[in-house]
Coordinates of C-alpha atoms and ligand atoms in Angstrom, one line a residue:
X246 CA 144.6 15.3 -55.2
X247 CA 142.0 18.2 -55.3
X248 CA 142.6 20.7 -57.9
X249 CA 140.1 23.7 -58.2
X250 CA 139.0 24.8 -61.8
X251 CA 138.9 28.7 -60.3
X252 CA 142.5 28.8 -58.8
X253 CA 144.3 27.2 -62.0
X254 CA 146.4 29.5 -64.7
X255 CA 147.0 27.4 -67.1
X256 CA 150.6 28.8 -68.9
X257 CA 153.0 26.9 -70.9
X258 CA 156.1 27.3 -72.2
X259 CA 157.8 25.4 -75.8
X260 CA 160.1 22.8 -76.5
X261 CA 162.9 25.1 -77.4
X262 CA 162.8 26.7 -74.1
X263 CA 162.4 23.5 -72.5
X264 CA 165.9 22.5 -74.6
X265 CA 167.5 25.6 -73.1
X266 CA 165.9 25.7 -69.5
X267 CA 167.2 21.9 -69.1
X268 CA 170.5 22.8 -71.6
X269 CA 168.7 19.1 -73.0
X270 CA 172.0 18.0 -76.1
X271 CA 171.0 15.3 -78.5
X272 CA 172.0 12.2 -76.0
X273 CA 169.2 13.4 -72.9
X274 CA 166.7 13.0 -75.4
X275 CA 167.3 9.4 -76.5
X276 CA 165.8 7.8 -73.3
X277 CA 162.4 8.3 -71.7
X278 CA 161.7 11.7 -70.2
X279 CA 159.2 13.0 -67.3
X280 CA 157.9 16.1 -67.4
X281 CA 156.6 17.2 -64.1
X282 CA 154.3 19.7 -63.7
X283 CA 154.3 19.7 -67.5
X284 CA 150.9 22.0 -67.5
X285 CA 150.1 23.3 -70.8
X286 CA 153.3 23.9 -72.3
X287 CA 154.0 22.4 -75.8
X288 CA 157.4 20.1 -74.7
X289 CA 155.3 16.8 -75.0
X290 CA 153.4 17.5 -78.1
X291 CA 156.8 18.7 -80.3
X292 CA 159.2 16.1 -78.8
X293 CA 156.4 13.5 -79.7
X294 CA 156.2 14.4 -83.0
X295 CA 160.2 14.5 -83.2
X296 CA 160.2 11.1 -82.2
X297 CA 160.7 11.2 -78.4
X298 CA 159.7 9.5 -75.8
X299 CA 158.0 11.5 -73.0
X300 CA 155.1 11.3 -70.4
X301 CA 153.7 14.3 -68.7
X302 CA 152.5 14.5 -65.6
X303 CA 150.3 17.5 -64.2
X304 CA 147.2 17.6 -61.9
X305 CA 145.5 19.8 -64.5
X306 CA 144.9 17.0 -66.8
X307 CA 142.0 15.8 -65.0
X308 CA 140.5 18.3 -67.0
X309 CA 139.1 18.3 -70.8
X310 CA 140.7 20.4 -73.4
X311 CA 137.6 22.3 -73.1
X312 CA 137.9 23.5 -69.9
X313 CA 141.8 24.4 -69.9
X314 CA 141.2 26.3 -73.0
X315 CA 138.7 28.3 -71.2
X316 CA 140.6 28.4 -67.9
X317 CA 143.6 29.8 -70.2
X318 CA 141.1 32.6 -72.3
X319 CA 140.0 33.9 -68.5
X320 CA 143.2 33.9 -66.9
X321 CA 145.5 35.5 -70.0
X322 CA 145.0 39.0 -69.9
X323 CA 145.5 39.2 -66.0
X324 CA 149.0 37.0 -66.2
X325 CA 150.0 39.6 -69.0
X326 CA 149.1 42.5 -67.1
X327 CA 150.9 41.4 -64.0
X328 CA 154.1 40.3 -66.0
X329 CA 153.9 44.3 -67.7
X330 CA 154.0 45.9 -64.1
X331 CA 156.9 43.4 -63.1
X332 CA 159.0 44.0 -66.5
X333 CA 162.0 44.8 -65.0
X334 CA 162.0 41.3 -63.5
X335 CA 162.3 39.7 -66.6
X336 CA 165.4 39.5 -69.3
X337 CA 163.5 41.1 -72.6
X338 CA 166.7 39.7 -75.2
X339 CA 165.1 36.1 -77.1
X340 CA 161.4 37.5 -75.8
X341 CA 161.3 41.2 -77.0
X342 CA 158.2 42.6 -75.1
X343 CA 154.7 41.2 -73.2
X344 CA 152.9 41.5 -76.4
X345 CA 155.6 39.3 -78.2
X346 CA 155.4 36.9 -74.3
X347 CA 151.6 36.4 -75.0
X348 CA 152.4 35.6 -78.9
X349 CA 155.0 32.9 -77.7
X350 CA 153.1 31.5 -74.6
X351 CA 149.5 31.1 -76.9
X352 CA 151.1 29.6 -79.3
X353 CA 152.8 26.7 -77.1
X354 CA 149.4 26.3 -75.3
X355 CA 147.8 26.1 -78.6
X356 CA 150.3 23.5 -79.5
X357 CA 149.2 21.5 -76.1
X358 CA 146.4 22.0 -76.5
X359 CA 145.6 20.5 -80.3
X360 CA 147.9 17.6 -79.2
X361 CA 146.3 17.0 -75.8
X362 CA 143.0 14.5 -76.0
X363 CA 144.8 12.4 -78.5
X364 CA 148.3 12.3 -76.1
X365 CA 146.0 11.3 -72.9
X366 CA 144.4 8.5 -75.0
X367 CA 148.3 7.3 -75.8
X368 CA 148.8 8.0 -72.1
X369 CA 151.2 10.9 -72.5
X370 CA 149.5 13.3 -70.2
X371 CA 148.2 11.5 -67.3
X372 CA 146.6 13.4 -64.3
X373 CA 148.7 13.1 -61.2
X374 CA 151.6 14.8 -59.4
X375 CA 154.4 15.2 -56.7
X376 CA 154.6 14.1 -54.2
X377 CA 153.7 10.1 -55.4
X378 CA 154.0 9.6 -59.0
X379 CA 152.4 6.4 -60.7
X380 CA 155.3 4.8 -62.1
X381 CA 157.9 2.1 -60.7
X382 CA 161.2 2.5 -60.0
X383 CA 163.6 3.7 -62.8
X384 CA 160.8 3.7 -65.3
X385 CA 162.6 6.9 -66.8
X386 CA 165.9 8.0 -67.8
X387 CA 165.4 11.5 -67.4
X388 CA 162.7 13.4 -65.1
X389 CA 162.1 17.5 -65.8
X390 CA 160.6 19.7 -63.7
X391 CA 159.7 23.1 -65.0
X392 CA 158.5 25.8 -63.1
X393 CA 157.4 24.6 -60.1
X394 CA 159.9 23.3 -57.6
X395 CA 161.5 26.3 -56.5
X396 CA 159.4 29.0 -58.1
X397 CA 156.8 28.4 -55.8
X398 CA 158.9 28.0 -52.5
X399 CA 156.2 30.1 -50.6
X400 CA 153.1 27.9 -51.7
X401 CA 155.2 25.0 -51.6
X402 CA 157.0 23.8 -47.9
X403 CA 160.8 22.6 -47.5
X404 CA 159.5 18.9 -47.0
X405 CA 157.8 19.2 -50.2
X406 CA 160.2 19.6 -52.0
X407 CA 162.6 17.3 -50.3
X408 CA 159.7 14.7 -50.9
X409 CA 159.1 15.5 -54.3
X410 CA 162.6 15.4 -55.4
X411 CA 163.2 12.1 -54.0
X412 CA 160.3 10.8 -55.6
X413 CA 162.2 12.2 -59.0
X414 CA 164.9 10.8 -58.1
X415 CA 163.2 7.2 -57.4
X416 CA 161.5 7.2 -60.9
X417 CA 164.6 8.8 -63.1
X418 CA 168.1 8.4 -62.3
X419 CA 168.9 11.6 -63.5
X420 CA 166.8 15.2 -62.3
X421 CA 166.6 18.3 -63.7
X422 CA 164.9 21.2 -62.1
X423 CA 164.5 24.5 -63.3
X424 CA 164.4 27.2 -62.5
X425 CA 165.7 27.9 -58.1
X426 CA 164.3 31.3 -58.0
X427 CA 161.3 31.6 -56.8
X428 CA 158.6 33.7 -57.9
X429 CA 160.0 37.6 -57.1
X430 CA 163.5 36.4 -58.8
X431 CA 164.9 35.6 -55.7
X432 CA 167.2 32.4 -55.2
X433 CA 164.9 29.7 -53.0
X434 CA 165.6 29.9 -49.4
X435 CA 164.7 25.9 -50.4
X436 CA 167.6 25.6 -52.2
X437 CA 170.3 25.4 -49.6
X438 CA 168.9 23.0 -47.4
X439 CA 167.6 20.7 -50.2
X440 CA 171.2 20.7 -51.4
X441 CA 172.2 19.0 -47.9
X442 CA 169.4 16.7 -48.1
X443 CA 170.7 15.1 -51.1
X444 CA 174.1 15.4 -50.2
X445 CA 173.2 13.0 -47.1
X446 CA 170.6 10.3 -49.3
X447 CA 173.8 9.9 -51.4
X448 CA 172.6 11.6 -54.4
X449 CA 175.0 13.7 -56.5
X450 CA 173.1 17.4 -56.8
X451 CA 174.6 20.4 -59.1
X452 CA 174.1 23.6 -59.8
X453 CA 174.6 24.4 -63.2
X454 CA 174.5 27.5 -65.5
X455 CA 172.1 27.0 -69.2
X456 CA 171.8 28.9 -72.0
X457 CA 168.2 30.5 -70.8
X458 CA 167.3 33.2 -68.9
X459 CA 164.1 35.2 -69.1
X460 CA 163.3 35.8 -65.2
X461 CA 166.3 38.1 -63.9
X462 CA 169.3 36.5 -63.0
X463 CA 167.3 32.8 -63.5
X464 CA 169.5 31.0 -65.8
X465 CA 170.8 27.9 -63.4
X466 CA 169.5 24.4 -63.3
X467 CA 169.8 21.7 -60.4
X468 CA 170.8 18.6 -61.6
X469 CA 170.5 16.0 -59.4
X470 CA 172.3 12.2 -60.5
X471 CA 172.5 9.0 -58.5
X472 CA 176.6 8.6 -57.1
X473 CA 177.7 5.4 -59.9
Ligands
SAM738 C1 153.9 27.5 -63.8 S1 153.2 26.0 -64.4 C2 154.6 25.4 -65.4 C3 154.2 24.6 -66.6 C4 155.3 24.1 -67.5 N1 156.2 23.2 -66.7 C5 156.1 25.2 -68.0 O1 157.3 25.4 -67.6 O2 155.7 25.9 -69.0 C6 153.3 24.9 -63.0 C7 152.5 23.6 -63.2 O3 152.7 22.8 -62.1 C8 151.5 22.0 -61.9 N2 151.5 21.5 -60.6 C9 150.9 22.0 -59.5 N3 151.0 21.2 -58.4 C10 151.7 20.1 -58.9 C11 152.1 18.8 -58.3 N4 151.9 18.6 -57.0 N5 152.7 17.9 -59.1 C12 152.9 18.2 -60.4 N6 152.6 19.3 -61.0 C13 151.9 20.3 -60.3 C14 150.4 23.0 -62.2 O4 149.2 22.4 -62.5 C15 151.0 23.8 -63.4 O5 150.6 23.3 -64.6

């Protein structure tokens, strides 16, 4: 997988959004947990250190620390910028305003990144990606993906995703994806047909509402379960 230093923008989200994005209770985070596309948000380094079990999985971890925190100081400004002329996209209730977004967001990258050459060495951030993940079959209980199914349905094609989620679904018997709007705050055109895909591999998919919402309108999960 090629993965160009000048086309990444590193941004990263916390744990306690990942625990409303998912609507994660005390029994999902018991087992092991994928994150998928994991990036530099701080989930992996705070769950760690509550205990958890969790691997991350992003192709920006073939790079050093170093580099993302570079990559993250050039990109910043520009990602705040374009998030102040789309405001009204966003829900401004939990988050109160861009400066407060770029407070939150640095500090969970911060987080990643103090926690990130010492989690690769324990193999918690390993450098790889949809659609073939490294692991065997089952080898989690839970898989996440944040922020990138979905969201980028224009980047990303229908078989993609249809690929990817399978490949979720081969290493996790449960799947959570988050968010289905894409990146103007419109509901994936993916979404639909993805729904019948799984429908016919036997795979019981849901759409379900979560106690988040910071893009417009985006507070609704898809939570995909093998049929018992
Ligand atoms: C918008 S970021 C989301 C980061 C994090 N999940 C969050 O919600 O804060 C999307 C992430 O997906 C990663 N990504 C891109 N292509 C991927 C792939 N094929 N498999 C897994 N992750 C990928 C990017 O490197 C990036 O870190």
């Amino acid at each position: 997988m090629t993965f160009r230093y000048e086309s990444v923008v590193p941004w990263g989200r916390s744990y306690e959004e990942y625990l409303r994005m998912f609507d994660l209770r005390p029994d999902d985070l018991k087992g092991r947990i994928l994150g998928c596309g994991d990036g530099p948000a701080s989930f992996n380094s705070e769950f760690t250190r509550r205990g958890g079990r969790v691997v991350s999985v992003d192709p920006l971890y073939e790079f050093s620390a170093g580099e993302i925190a570079r990559r993250i100081e050039e990109t910043r400004d520009e990602v705040i910028s374009q998030t102040r002329c789309e405001q009204d996209r966003f829900v401004w209730d939990t988050i109160g305003s861009v400066e407060d977004l770029a407070r939150v967001r640095m500090a969970a990258m911060k987080t990643f990144l103090d926690d990130y050459e010492s989690g690769k060495c324990d193999g918690r951030y390993l450098a790889a990606g949809l659609p073939d993940l490294p692991f065997e079959d089952r080898e989690f209980d839970l898989a996440l993906s944040s922020h990138l199914l979905f969201l980028y349905t224009e980047q990303l094609s229908l078989d993609f995703h249809r690929v990817g989620l399978l490949e979720l679904c081969r290493v996790a018997p449960e799947v959570r994806v988050f968010p289905l709007l894409d990146v103007n705050a419109v509901l994936s055109h993916h979404l639909e047909p993805i729904l019948d895909e799984l429908e016919s591999s036997g795979l019981d998919a849901q759409i379900r509402t979560v106690p988040y919402e910071f893009q417009r309108g985006g507070n609704q999960m898809l939570r995909i379960r093998a049929r018992e």
